[in-house]
Amino acid sequence: MRSCKYFKNILIIILFSLSLFAQEASILKIVNPPNEDINDEDIVSFVVEADKKFVDWIIISNKNKESNESNETFDIKVKPTLTHYCKSIHLHLGENNISVSGYKNDILVKQERRMIFLKSKVHKEYRYPPEKYSRNYFHTQNDEKLCASCHDMSVNEVKDVAFVDITKSNCYQCHSLVTAKKHGHAPAVNWLCTSCHSGKVGKFNKAEHNKTKYTVPDPIGPLCYSCHKKNKDKWAKRRFKHEPAESGRCNRCHNSHSSPNPFFTRKPVWELCTGCHKDKVKGMHIVTTIGNTIHPTHNIKDPSRPGKDLSCISCHNPHASESSSLLQSSSAFSLCIRCHKK
Ligand code: HEC
Ligand code: HEC
Ligand code: HEC
Ligand code: HEC
Ligand code: HEC
Ligand code: HEC
Ligand code: HEC
Ligand code: HEC
């Protein structure tokens, strides 16, 4: 009999801690993103479920140890009528350690974290995430169900017809930040998202087939050319081609949505080029060092392009050229005299 009672006590303790655990989980829970996720865009959507009985403030914070630039903190007041709190936040390159804290009467009652890795297509040091990270896909039926009670998850675009009011796009509800940067790409800023996100895959991402409704083919080149046929024809005729453009990796250099830079390049041109061509940081390759001459490659006006700064594209075409080394002119000599008239 004794041992039975003992057993009962243990059972009660187990049940009690289980109920505590259940309560603990409902105080505050991160619905999205999953932990140790990999991102390509510098934006991630946090969706937090919180119980107003236990929490009156939520603070989401992404502190960047290396710079203050992308420090972001959001204070969100818990409302009696709401259960879910949604907030898109910015990521910095590499590992982001984002905390979500729930407070009641200024006392921290619960904190959860998410580690998210933002990859770079330009900088090698951020191209390969540590092993623990993996790519998660959101637009699967299971994940969309979590949001469908409040968000319309369907595609409501009409092929090739721009939205008059972009806020009416169903995608805009959650992705408004992808087109928010200064220079925007026409099909993205018109919210014709599925003109690229058709669900198709290419020869480099066959493994992503059916992982999400909105895959894009990799390589993306043929899709870009389907709208930019003139460029295709012009570049195809030229003798020398730049490897990343020739192989259709247009998105190595261009962000398809928007960016702070003209032609929505991922970085200002000089940083973009030296991201892959590190050895060209100094202009040693232009004039071999005769008496320590190092040719400038940036931070000075470009005499051949009024109003613009000297950069790699002053001398090189980023896509294709008639001359070797992708020069902007027929030979190295005729290149020099574009700027050095005498
Ligand atoms: C209980 C209702 C509800 C649920 C469930 C819900 N949301 Fe939201 N969400 C909202 C409301 C309301 C807004 C608009 C908030 C505002 O304008 O401040 C919003 C806005 C957003 C935003 C824009 C935030 C920003 O900073 O621009 C994103 C992203 C988002 N939701 C994602 C999701 C995802 C993903 C899910 C499912 C995992 C989800 N939401 C589930 C109600 C909900
Ligand atoms: C309820 C919010 C919500 C709506 C509406 C929504 N998305 Fe998303 N989407 C997300 C979230 C959350 C992710 C995962 C990345 C993140 O956390 O920001 C995502 C990821 C994506 C991705 C990356 C691939 C994937 O599945 O993870 C694409 C592409 C995308 N969305 C396109 C669209 C398009 C196109 C629409 C409109 C038809 C749309 N989304 C509508 C929330 C939403
Ligand atoms: C011109 C083609 C194009 C258009 C238009 C476009 N995208 Fe994309 N999108 C891409 C490509 C290519 C990628 C793959 C990742 C990359 O290159 O950074 C991508 C990736 C994404 C991702 C995933 C980012 C991640 O972190 O993995 C989201 C979310 C997304 N797009 C949303 C949208 C939304 C919303 C729209 C409509 C406003 C849109 N895209 C329009 C080409 C496009
Ligand atoms: C659905 C059609 C469509 C697709 C797909 C598309 N674009 Fe565009 N793109 C446009 C339109 C429309 C414009 C604006 C008009 C123009 O300048 O041609 C534009 C403009 C541009 C510009 C600016 C051109 C300028 O002179 O200002 C660049 C750069 C560009 N696109 C690159 C790309 C890249 C890279 C891809 C593939 C990732 C791509 N586009 C895919 C339709 C498209
Ligand atoms: C190595 C980086 C790089 C790659 C790869 C690349 N681009 Fe570009 N692209 C640039 C830069 C830099 C500019 C801006 C040139 C300027 O300022 O004159 C540009 C400009 C453009 C323009 C507008 C100017 C023009 O020449 O018509 C279009 C359109 C364009 N790119 C499309 C593409 C497409 C399509 C691909 C893939 C086939 C691609 N790009 C691949 C770097 C790149
Ligand atoms: C994503 C990486 C990447 C970026 C960004 C990049 N390149 Fe390249 N580039 C390559 C590769 C790969 C090759 C071919 C292999 C090699 O020669 O290293 C190449 C080759 C070249 C060549 C030599 C071509 C030849 O025929 O000898 C030049 C010139 C060049 N790139 C200029 C540029 C300029 C200018 C930019 C910026 C607009 C740039 N690259 C950006 C990857 C890149
Ligand atoms: C003032 C003109 C000029 C500028 C600016 C310039 N280059 Fe060059 N670059 C040249 C010339 C000329 C050659 C051909 C050298 C040869 O064939 O001996 C060349 C060759 C190259 C090559 C191929 C041969 C090699 O040495 O690998 C690459 C790659 C390259 N440049 C990248 C860049 C990058 C990246 C930048 C920007 C940081 C840049 N260049 C800026 C003139 C320039
Ligand atoms: C796109 C414009 C441009 C092109 C093309 C160009 N340069 Fe220059 N070059 C400059 C600028 C700008 C400076 C620095 C301004 C100055 O000192 O006058 C410079 C400086 C120099 C210098 C150093 C002069 C000094 O006083 O220190 C030499 C040598 C030189 N260039 C040689 C060349 C050669 C050789 C070529 C062809 C392979 C060439 N440049 C192509 C723009 C260019």
XYZ file of C-alpha atoms and ligand atoms in Angstrom:
686
model
C 0.000 0.000 0.000
C 2.786 2.366 1.011
C 4.542 2.134 -2.287
C 1.278 2.911 -4.041
C 0.881 6.137 -2.092
C 4.479 7.014 -2.858
C 3.761 6.477 -6.522
C 0.658 8.673 -6.312
C 2.712 11.512 -4.820
C 5.190 11.304 -7.619
C 2.379 11.350 -10.114
C 0.956 14.477 -8.529
C 4.347 16.154 -8.669
C 4.726 15.216 -12.325
C 1.272 16.483 -13.191
C 1.887 19.691 -11.267
C 5.137 20.435 -13.078
C 3.538 19.570 -16.383
C 0.802 22.132 -15.794
C 3.419 24.704 -14.797
C 5.274 23.884 -17.977
C 2.110 24.313 -20.052
C 1.462 27.662 -18.423
C 5.080 28.666 -18.935
C 4.700 27.938 -22.672
C 1.558 30.020 -23.023
C 3.034 33.063 -21.254
C 5.100 33.900 -24.332
C 5.929 31.872 -27.402
C 7.766 32.644 -30.639
C 5.618 31.258 -33.466
C 8.011 32.424 -36.212
C 10.899 32.272 -37.110
C 12.239 28.827 -36.188
C 15.591 28.789 -34.403
C 18.880 28.505 -36.349
C 17.335 29.562 -39.638
C 19.259 30.858 -42.678
C 18.112 34.009 -44.491
C 19.015 35.619 -47.812
C 17.111 38.885 -47.306
C 18.011 41.150 -44.395
C 14.485 40.951 -42.989
C 12.802 38.425 -40.728
C 9.249 38.378 -39.379
C 8.750 37.780 -35.697
C 5.375 36.488 -34.617
C 4.971 36.230 -30.862
C 2.037 34.749 -29.004
C 1.576 36.262 -25.561
C -0.939 35.903 -22.748
C -2.063 39.253 -21.369
C -2.532 37.709 -17.914
C 1.208 37.247 -17.546
C 2.772 39.824 -19.871
C 2.067 43.510 -20.455
C 5.109 44.456 -22.572
C 7.142 42.597 -25.147
C 10.595 43.747 -26.177
C 12.201 42.342 -29.317
C 15.845 43.202 -29.639
C 18.606 42.457 -32.139
C 21.883 43.781 -30.765
C 24.834 43.834 -33.125
C 28.114 43.404 -31.278
C 30.226 44.663 -34.167
C 28.397 47.858 -35.052
C 25.516 50.010 -33.918
C 24.197 50.241 -37.440
C 21.668 47.445 -37.281
C 20.781 47.561 -33.608
C 17.040 47.349 -33.433
C 14.755 47.239 -30.424
C 10.990 47.264 -30.484
C 8.743 47.840 -27.468
C 5.334 46.342 -28.027
C 2.422 46.901 -25.673
C 0.274 43.852 -25.036
C -3.368 44.614 -25.743
C -6.390 42.967 -24.134
C -7.860 42.096 -27.524
C -4.778 40.596 -29.195
C -3.079 37.203 -28.955
C -0.413 37.572 -31.682
C 2.169 40.294 -32.102
C 3.852 40.537 -35.514
C 6.973 42.576 -36.275
C 9.444 42.534 -39.162
C 12.983 43.274 -38.083
C 16.289 43.832 -39.882
C 19.244 41.464 -39.781
C 22.948 42.166 -40.078
C 25.357 39.879 -41.931
C 26.319 36.682 -40.142
C 24.883 35.492 -36.842
C 22.029 37.446 -35.268
C 21.091 36.704 -31.671
C 17.574 38.057 -31.223
C 15.824 38.119 -27.871
C 12.118 38.358 -27.154
C 11.375 39.364 -23.562
C 8.038 39.474 -21.810
C 7.573 41.910 -18.904
C 4.869 42.254 -16.265
C 5.007 45.388 -14.119
C 8.567 45.980 -15.383
C 9.719 42.564 -14.212
C 11.082 40.121 -16.765
C 8.862 37.031 -16.694
C 10.062 35.170 -19.750
C 12.728 35.438 -22.427
C 13.233 33.430 -25.607
C 15.924 33.700 -28.279
C 16.370 33.015 -31.946
C 19.682 32.662 -33.760
C 19.357 33.655 -37.422
C 22.161 33.645 -39.991
C 22.079 36.249 -42.772
C 24.071 34.980 -45.739
C 25.923 37.137 -48.229
C 26.127 36.439 -51.915
C 29.111 38.782 -52.200
C 31.285 38.435 -49.107
C 32.917 35.032 -48.756
C 33.190 35.278 -44.966
C 29.386 35.251 -44.735
C 28.656 32.791 -47.495
C 28.789 29.610 -45.443
C 26.820 29.484 -42.176
C 28.102 27.363 -39.253
C 26.823 23.797 -39.385
C 24.009 24.112 -36.848
C 22.045 26.421 -39.172
C 19.633 25.158 -41.805
C 17.264 26.688 -44.331
C 13.599 26.637 -43.336
C 10.787 27.362 -45.744
C 7.718 29.205 -44.606
C 5.091 28.925 -47.339
C 4.064 25.358 -46.706
C 0.492 24.500 -45.870
C 1.226 23.809 -42.200
C 2.988 27.073 -41.538
C 0.503 29.181 -43.462
C -2.317 27.748 -41.305
C -0.795 29.472 -38.278
C -1.521 32.841 -39.848
C -4.621 32.270 -41.956
C -7.041 33.266 -39.195
C -5.863 36.883 -39.523
C -3.988 37.113 -42.851
C -5.209 36.330 -46.361
C -2.575 33.870 -47.579
C -3.696 33.683 -51.222
C -2.072 35.229 -54.308
C -4.189 38.179 -55.482
C -2.064 39.598 -58.293
C -3.182 39.830 -61.893
C -0.429 38.794 -64.303
C 1.568 41.807 -65.559
C -0.867 44.317 -64.019
C 0.718 46.510 -61.355
C -1.256 47.194 -58.170
C -2.695 50.709 -58.144
C -2.536 50.558 -54.359
C 0.293 48.210 -53.396
C -0.984 47.885 -49.831
C -3.803 45.811 -51.338
C -1.373 43.050 -52.298
C -1.741 40.098 -49.922
C 2.011 39.727 -49.923
C 2.422 43.342 -48.803
C 0.835 42.623 -45.405
C 3.938 40.726 -44.336
C 6.690 41.653 -46.805
C 6.379 45.440 -47.097
C 10.055 45.911 -46.207
C 11.473 43.994 -49.202
C 10.758 46.912 -51.511
C 11.331 49.715 -48.991
C 14.897 50.602 -49.989
C 15.681 53.627 -52.151
C 16.169 51.935 -55.527
C 13.414 49.474 -56.327
C 13.061 46.973 -59.157
C 9.888 47.496 -61.221
C 8.210 44.054 -60.904
C 8.879 44.006 -57.136
C 7.781 47.573 -56.392
C 4.599 46.895 -58.361
C 4.098 43.782 -56.173
C 4.114 41.326 -59.061
C 5.949 38.902 -56.818
C 4.948 35.716 -58.578
C 6.398 36.913 -61.884
C 9.621 35.563 -60.343
C 8.348 33.466 -57.417
C 6.490 31.090 -59.692
C 7.322 27.976 -57.666
C 9.698 26.761 -60.390
C 13.274 25.649 -59.737
C 16.407 25.713 -61.911
C 19.341 23.367 -62.392
C 21.180 24.657 -59.286
C 18.243 24.330 -56.880
C 16.437 21.169 -57.951
C 16.501 20.081 -54.292
C 14.159 22.970 -53.402
C 11.372 21.588 -55.576
C 8.069 21.784 -53.614
C 9.785 23.049 -50.453
C 7.704 26.255 -50.655
C 5.001 27.616 -52.951
C 7.256 30.497 -53.933
C 10.638 29.116 -54.993
C 12.579 31.012 -57.655
C 14.761 29.212 -60.188
C 18.522 29.222 -59.560
C 20.140 30.257 -61.871
C 17.787 33.227 -62.203
C 19.396 34.531 -65.445
C 16.931 33.035 -67.954
C 14.035 34.537 -65.973
C 15.697 37.980 -65.890
C 16.267 37.713 -69.638
C 12.628 36.835 -70.242
C 11.898 40.506 -69.492
C 15.312 41.946 -70.380
C 15.636 40.463 -73.848
C 17.532 43.452 -75.251
C 20.287 42.947 -72.697
C 20.447 39.275 -73.483
C 20.873 39.903 -77.201
C 23.414 42.666 -76.671
C 25.609 40.710 -74.236
C 25.371 37.386 -76.069
C 27.092 38.906 -79.112
C 30.133 40.073 -77.155
C 33.282 37.968 -77.148
C 34.174 38.075 -73.441
C 31.705 37.409 -70.667
C 31.853 37.921 -66.934
C 31.509 34.535 -65.240
C 28.729 35.331 -62.697
C 26.578 37.010 -65.388
C 27.281 34.323 -67.976
C 26.264 31.576 -65.542
C 22.985 33.392 -64.809
C 23.832 34.375 -61.227
C 22.495 37.915 -61.748
C 21.381 37.930 -58.108
C 24.977 37.684 -56.933
C 25.238 41.376 -57.759
C 21.631 42.603 -58.032
C 19.031 42.395 -55.303
C 15.848 41.504 -57.187
C 13.659 43.598 -54.883
C 15.296 46.861 -53.810
C 18.572 48.226 -52.479
C 20.154 51.518 -51.376
C 22.290 51.512 -54.564
C 21.514 52.458 -58.196
C 20.490 49.472 -60.332
C 19.805 47.805 -56.977
C 23.275 46.355 -56.762
C 23.789 44.588 -53.437
C 26.688 46.886 -52.539
C 28.067 50.121 -54.003
C 29.991 49.040 -57.130
C 33.542 49.170 -55.752
C 32.626 47.085 -52.673
C 30.632 44.718 -54.844
C 33.573 43.969 -57.135
C 36.213 43.781 -54.415
C 33.932 41.442 -52.444
C 34.946 38.753 -54.937
C 38.149 40.288 -56.324
C 39.960 41.020 -53.059
C 43.336 41.294 -54.782
C 42.130 44.330 -56.753
C 41.624 46.549 -53.710
C 44.798 48.366 -54.714
C 45.017 49.400 -58.362
C 48.318 47.537 -58.822
C 46.915 45.584 -61.757
C 46.292 48.699 -63.867
C 49.794 50.122 -63.941
C 52.566 47.862 -62.737
C 54.468 49.633 -60.035
C 56.898 51.936 -61.752
C 58.235 53.975 -58.887
C 55.420 53.029 -56.518
C 52.581 54.237 -58.721
C 49.327 52.712 -57.603
C 46.415 53.629 -59.826
C 43.331 54.907 -57.980
C 40.199 52.762 -58.301
C 37.841 54.842 -56.133
C 37.385 57.918 -53.905
C 38.075 60.328 -56.798
C 36.013 61.753 -59.678
C 35.848 59.804 -62.912
C 36.969 62.091 -65.770
C 35.185 59.895 -68.338
C 31.772 59.906 -66.603
C 30.876 63.441 -65.479
C 29.257 63.521 -62.055
C 30.253 59.958 -61.186
C 33.036 58.570 -59.055
C 35.830 56.399 -60.370
C 35.177 52.731 -59.710
C 35.783 49.345 -61.278
C 33.056 49.904 -63.879
C 34.837 53.049 -65.121
C 37.133 50.581 -66.863
C 35.261 47.247 -66.827
C 31.854 46.183 -68.025
C 30.172 44.099 -65.311
C 28.413 41.822 -67.836
C 30.280 41.378 -71.126
C 32.729 43.116 -73.429
C 34.386 42.919 -76.829
C 37.857 43.041 -75.290
C 39.713 40.797 -72.882
C 39.543 41.669 -69.186
C 36.038 43.004 -69.921
C 37.392 46.460 -70.695
C 34.986 49.275 -71.527
C 37.007 49.998 -74.692
C 38.627 47.988 -77.459
C 42.106 47.880 -75.858
C 44.028 48.891 -72.735
C 45.569 51.810 -74.628
C 42.304 53.246 -75.887
C 41.065 52.824 -72.329
C 43.803 55.048 -70.873
C 43.085 57.885 -73.260
C 39.431 58.065 -72.218
C 40.700 59.765 -69.074
C 44.284 60.735 -69.819
C 43.822 62.935 -72.866
C 47.431 64.122 -73.313
C -4.485 37.013 -34.245
C -4.260 37.643 -35.531
C -2.939 37.403 -36.200
C -2.298 36.198 -36.430
C -2.725 34.807 -36.035
C -1.121 36.530 -37.201
N -1.034 37.886 -37.418
Fe 0.418 38.865 -38.410
N -0.508 40.649 -38.111
C -1.714 40.779 -37.465
C -2.105 42.182 -37.482
C -3.373 42.777 -36.880
C -1.073 42.870 -38.175
C -0.992 44.374 -38.445
C -0.265 44.969 -37.271
C 0.004 46.419 -37.403
O -0.353 47.030 -38.400
O 0.650 46.923 -36.456
C -0.098 41.885 -38.537
C 1.072 42.173 -39.208
C 1.996 41.220 -39.613
C 3.257 41.501 -40.224
C 3.821 42.888 -40.558
C 4.680 43.340 -39.411
C 5.549 44.519 -39.734
O 6.417 44.861 -38.890
O 5.398 45.114 -40.793
C 3.877 40.303 -40.452
C 5.243 40.089 -41.061
C 3.003 39.277 -39.972
N 1.869 39.868 -39.455
C 3.276 37.933 -40.050
C 2.473 36.940 -39.508
C 2.757 35.534 -39.637
C 3.953 34.967 -40.362
C 1.775 34.875 -38.963
C 1.614 33.375 -38.793
C 2.795 32.678 -38.273
C 0.884 35.869 -38.414
N 1.343 37.114 -38.781
C -0.216 35.581 -37.640
C -2.450 39.793 -36.866
C -2.130 38.450 -36.829
C 1.135 36.148 -42.962
C 2.340 36.730 -43.447
C 2.792 36.414 -44.846
C 2.112 36.601 -46.033
C 0.692 37.107 -46.225
C 3.033 36.266 -47.086
N 4.231 35.860 -46.554
Fe 5.857 35.230 -47.574
N 6.805 34.788 -45.833
C 6.307 35.045 -44.569
C 7.285 34.599 -43.577
C 7.115 34.699 -42.075
C 8.361 34.040 -44.289
C 9.649 33.427 -43.729
C 10.743 34.452 -43.708
C 10.566 35.423 -42.588
O 10.498 34.991 -41.428
O 10.469 36.624 -42.857
C 8.027 34.181 -45.698
C 8.851 33.754 -46.731
C 8.601 33.990 -48.065
C 9.471 33.579 -49.142
C 10.758 32.786 -48.996
C 10.463 31.295 -49.214
C 9.731 30.631 -48.075
O 8.649 30.044 -48.305
O 10.234 30.662 -46.924
C 8.898 34.026 -50.303
C 9.472 33.868 -51.678
C 7.664 34.679 -49.950
N 7.507 34.637 -48.584
C 6.797 35.232 -50.864
C 5.499 35.628 -50.563
C 4.527 36.009 -51.560
C 4.773 36.020 -53.052
C 3.388 36.340 -50.890
C 2.067 36.790 -51.461
C 1.413 35.870 -52.367
C 3.648 36.142 -49.461
N 4.946 35.715 -49.309
C 2.736 36.353 -48.444
C 5.110 35.618 -44.272
C 4.119 35.936 -45.186
C 12.890 39.857 -60.450
C 12.594 38.653 -59.729
C 11.962 38.770 -58.348
C 10.818 39.445 -58.012
C 9.925 40.301 -58.897
C 10.603 39.184 -56.610
N 11.585 38.373 -56.117
Fe 11.774 37.699 -54.209
N 13.502 36.743 -54.695
C 14.058 36.689 -55.953
C 15.270 35.884 -55.919
C 16.187 35.603 -57.089
C 15.413 35.415 -54.582
C 16.504 34.469 -54.039
C 17.359 35.027 -53.003
C 18.219 36.174 -53.431
O 18.610 36.303 -54.597
O 18.544 36.978 -52.553
C 14.275 35.980 -53.846
C 14.066 35.774 -52.509
C 12.933 36.224 -51.799
C 12.667 35.969 -50.407
C 13.480 35.073 -49.503
C 14.548 35.776 -48.821
C 15.255 34.868 -47.863
O 15.625 35.361 -46.814
O 15.480 33.697 -48.173
C 11.508 36.609 -50.077
C 10.828 36.659 -48.721
C 11.043 37.257 -51.278
N 11.930 37.013 -52.305
C 9.879 37.970 -51.353
C 9.429 38.622 -52.489
C 8.229 39.422 -52.544
C 7.285 39.655 -51.394
C 8.132 39.904 -53.812
C 7.094 40.848 -54.381
C 7.157 42.195 -53.823
C 9.278 39.411 -54.563
N 10.043 38.636 -53.727
C 9.547 39.691 -55.895
C 13.571 37.286 -57.088
C 12.437 38.090 -57.160
C 8.638 40.437 -64.994
C 9.611 41.157 -65.792
C 10.998 41.365 -65.178
C 11.838 40.400 -64.694
C 11.593 38.904 -64.533
C 13.065 41.086 -64.369
N 12.952 42.424 -64.629
Fe 14.385 43.837 -64.346
N 13.080 45.291 -64.912
C 11.802 45.066 -65.376
C 11.178 46.338 -65.720
C 9.767 46.535 -66.251
C 12.150 47.335 -65.446
C 11.991 48.848 -65.615
C 12.062 49.242 -67.060
C 13.424 49.075 -67.587
O 14.294 49.864 -67.209
O 13.642 48.154 -68.400
C 13.327 46.631 -64.946
C 14.513 47.256 -64.616
C 15.678 46.607 -64.262
C 16.937 47.239 -63.995
C 17.201 48.743 -64.078
C 17.465 49.092 -65.497
C 17.661 50.545 -65.719
O 18.178 50.872 -66.812
O 17.300 51.353 -64.859
C 17.838 46.267 -63.669
C 19.290 46.457 -63.282
C 17.132 45.009 -63.721
N 15.817 45.249 -64.091
C 17.708 43.795 -63.451
C 17.001 42.597 -63.421
C 17.543 41.355 -62.944
C 18.962 41.168 -62.453
C 16.560 40.421 -63.056
C 16.581 38.976 -62.608
C 16.887 38.792 -61.184
C 15.385 41.088 -63.591
N 15.693 42.395 -63.802
C 14.182 40.452 -63.852
C 11.173 43.855 -65.518
C 11.700 42.633 -65.132
C 29.308 41.180 -61.321
C 28.123 41.862 -60.933
C 26.930 41.815 -61.852
C 26.307 40.698 -62.351
C 26.660 39.247 -62.132
C 25.181 41.188 -63.123
N 25.137 42.543 -63.095
Fe 23.796 43.734 -64.028
N 24.806 45.407 -63.401
C 25.886 45.391 -62.553
C 26.302 46.747 -62.293
C 27.449 47.175 -61.403
C 25.425 47.576 -63.027
C 25.416 49.099 -63.089
C 26.185 49.556 -64.269
C 26.316 51.040 -64.319
O 26.224 51.724 -63.295
O 26.545 51.508 -65.431
C 24.500 46.703 -63.722
C 23.473 47.125 -64.569
C 22.503 46.291 -65.107
C 21.402 46.731 -65.937
C 21.084 48.160 -66.346
C 22.123 48.766 -67.239
C 22.287 48.077 -68.540
O 23.448 47.767 -68.894
O 21.284 47.831 -69.247
C 20.654 45.616 -66.250
C 19.392 45.568 -67.081
C 21.321 44.488 -65.641
N 22.441 44.928 -64.966
C 20.849 43.191 -65.718
C 21.597 42.085 -65.332
C 21.227 40.722 -65.631
C 19.981 40.314 -66.393
C 22.204 39.933 -65.114
C 22.326 38.414 -65.220
C 22.372 37.877 -66.557
C 23.162 40.797 -64.468
N 22.766 42.095 -64.630
C 24.303 40.360 -63.796
C 26.497 44.287 -62.015
C 26.188 42.973 -62.316
C 30.238 36.860 -57.218
C 31.647 37.063 -57.414
C 32.066 38.143 -58.383
C 31.750 39.472 -58.324
C 30.842 40.191 -57.340
C 32.515 40.101 -59.368
N 33.237 39.174 -60.052
Fe 34.496 39.509 -61.600
N 34.853 37.537 -61.811
C 34.295 36.552 -61.006
C 34.704 35.250 -61.508
C 34.306 33.903 -60.899
C 35.519 35.489 -62.631
C 36.190 34.438 -63.529
C 37.332 33.762 -62.820
C 38.415 34.703 -62.536
O 39.023 35.230 -63.478
O 38.714 34.942 -61.357
C 35.614 36.942 -62.766
C 36.380 37.585 -63.718
C 36.492 38.970 -63.841
C 37.350 39.661 -64.779
C 38.322 39.009 -65.719
C 37.649 38.572 -66.973
C 38.664 38.048 -67.976
O 38.210 37.769 -69.069
O 39.845 37.932 -67.636
C 37.134 40.992 -64.609
C 37.779 42.126 -65.378
C 36.159 41.144 -63.565
N 35.805 39.895 -63.104
C 35.689 42.360 -63.125
C 34.697 42.506 -62.165
C 34.068 43.766 -61.850
C 34.373 45.081 -62.496
C 33.167 43.503 -60.869
C 32.189 44.472 -60.232
C 31.198 45.058 -61.144
C 33.235 42.093 -60.572
N 34.169 41.521 -61.383
C 32.467 41.462 -59.611
C 33.504 36.737 -59.915
C 32.990 37.951 -59.494
C 41.588 52.746 -64.586
C 41.065 51.537 -65.167
C 40.813 50.372 -64.275
C 40.159 50.357 -63.087
C 39.581 51.536 -62.319
C 40.088 48.980 -62.687
N 40.693 48.171 -63.603
Fe 40.793 46.147 -63.605
N 41.913 46.175 -65.259
C 42.244 47.308 -65.970
C 43.081 46.932 -67.081
C 43.696 47.899 -68.097
C 43.217 45.532 -67.030
C 43.959 44.647 -68.028
C 45.321 44.347 -67.497
C 46.010 43.427 -68.445
O 45.362 42.798 -69.266
O 47.223 43.365 -68.294
C 42.457 45.077 -65.894
C 42.312 43.755 -65.522
C 41.457 43.314 -64.506
C 41.169 41.929 -64.211
C 41.622 40.689 -64.982
C 43.098 40.495 -65.001
C 43.651 40.281 -63.638
O 44.588 40.982 -63.281
O 43.128 39.457 -62.861
C 40.320 41.930 -63.130
C 39.737 40.727 -62.442
C 40.088 43.314 -62.778
N 40.791 44.123 -63.617
C 39.253 43.709 -61.741
C 39.107 45.025 -61.336
C 38.376 45.419 -60.153
C 37.671 44.480 -59.204
C 38.446 46.776 -60.077
C 37.895 47.685 -59.003
C 38.438 47.455 -57.666
C 39.229 47.234 -61.226
N 39.611 46.133 -61.938
C 39.469 48.553 -61.517
C 41.853 48.586 -65.694
C 41.159 48.986 -64.590
C 38.205 56.016 -66.014
C 39.287 56.979 -65.990
C 40.702 56.466 -66.053
C 41.199 55.518 -66.915
C 40.459 54.736 -67.986
C 42.599 55.450 -66.649
N 42.941 56.313 -65.641
Fe 44.797 56.636 -64.924
N 44.042 57.939 -63.549
C 42.727 58.317 -63.452
C 42.561 59.217 -62.336
C 41.248 59.876 -61.903
C 43.828 59.346 -61.763
C 44.206 60.184 -60.550
C 44.086 61.641 -60.818
C 45.378 62.230 -61.180
O 46.329 62.017 -60.401
O 45.415 62.920 -62.183
C 44.749 58.528 -62.556
C 46.115 58.425 -62.337
C 46.977 57.723 -63.136
C 48.415 57.648 -62.952
C 49.160 58.290 -61.857
C 49.421 59.701 -62.170
C 49.967 60.382 -60.991
O 50.108 61.554 -61.107
O 50.191 59.742 -59.960
C 48.947 56.879 -63.947
C 50.398 56.512 -64.192
C 47.823 56.437 -64.741
N 46.647 56.991 -64.242
C 47.944 55.622 -65.824
C 46.880 55.070 -66.507
C 47.014 54.042 -67.527
C 48.315 53.458 -68.023
C 45.755 53.766 -67.947
C 45.316 52.745 -68.974
C 45.685 51.375 -68.661
C 44.839 54.590 -67.176
N 45.561 55.367 -66.301
C 43.470 54.600 -67.325
C 41.693 57.908 -64.271
C 41.795 56.945 -65.257
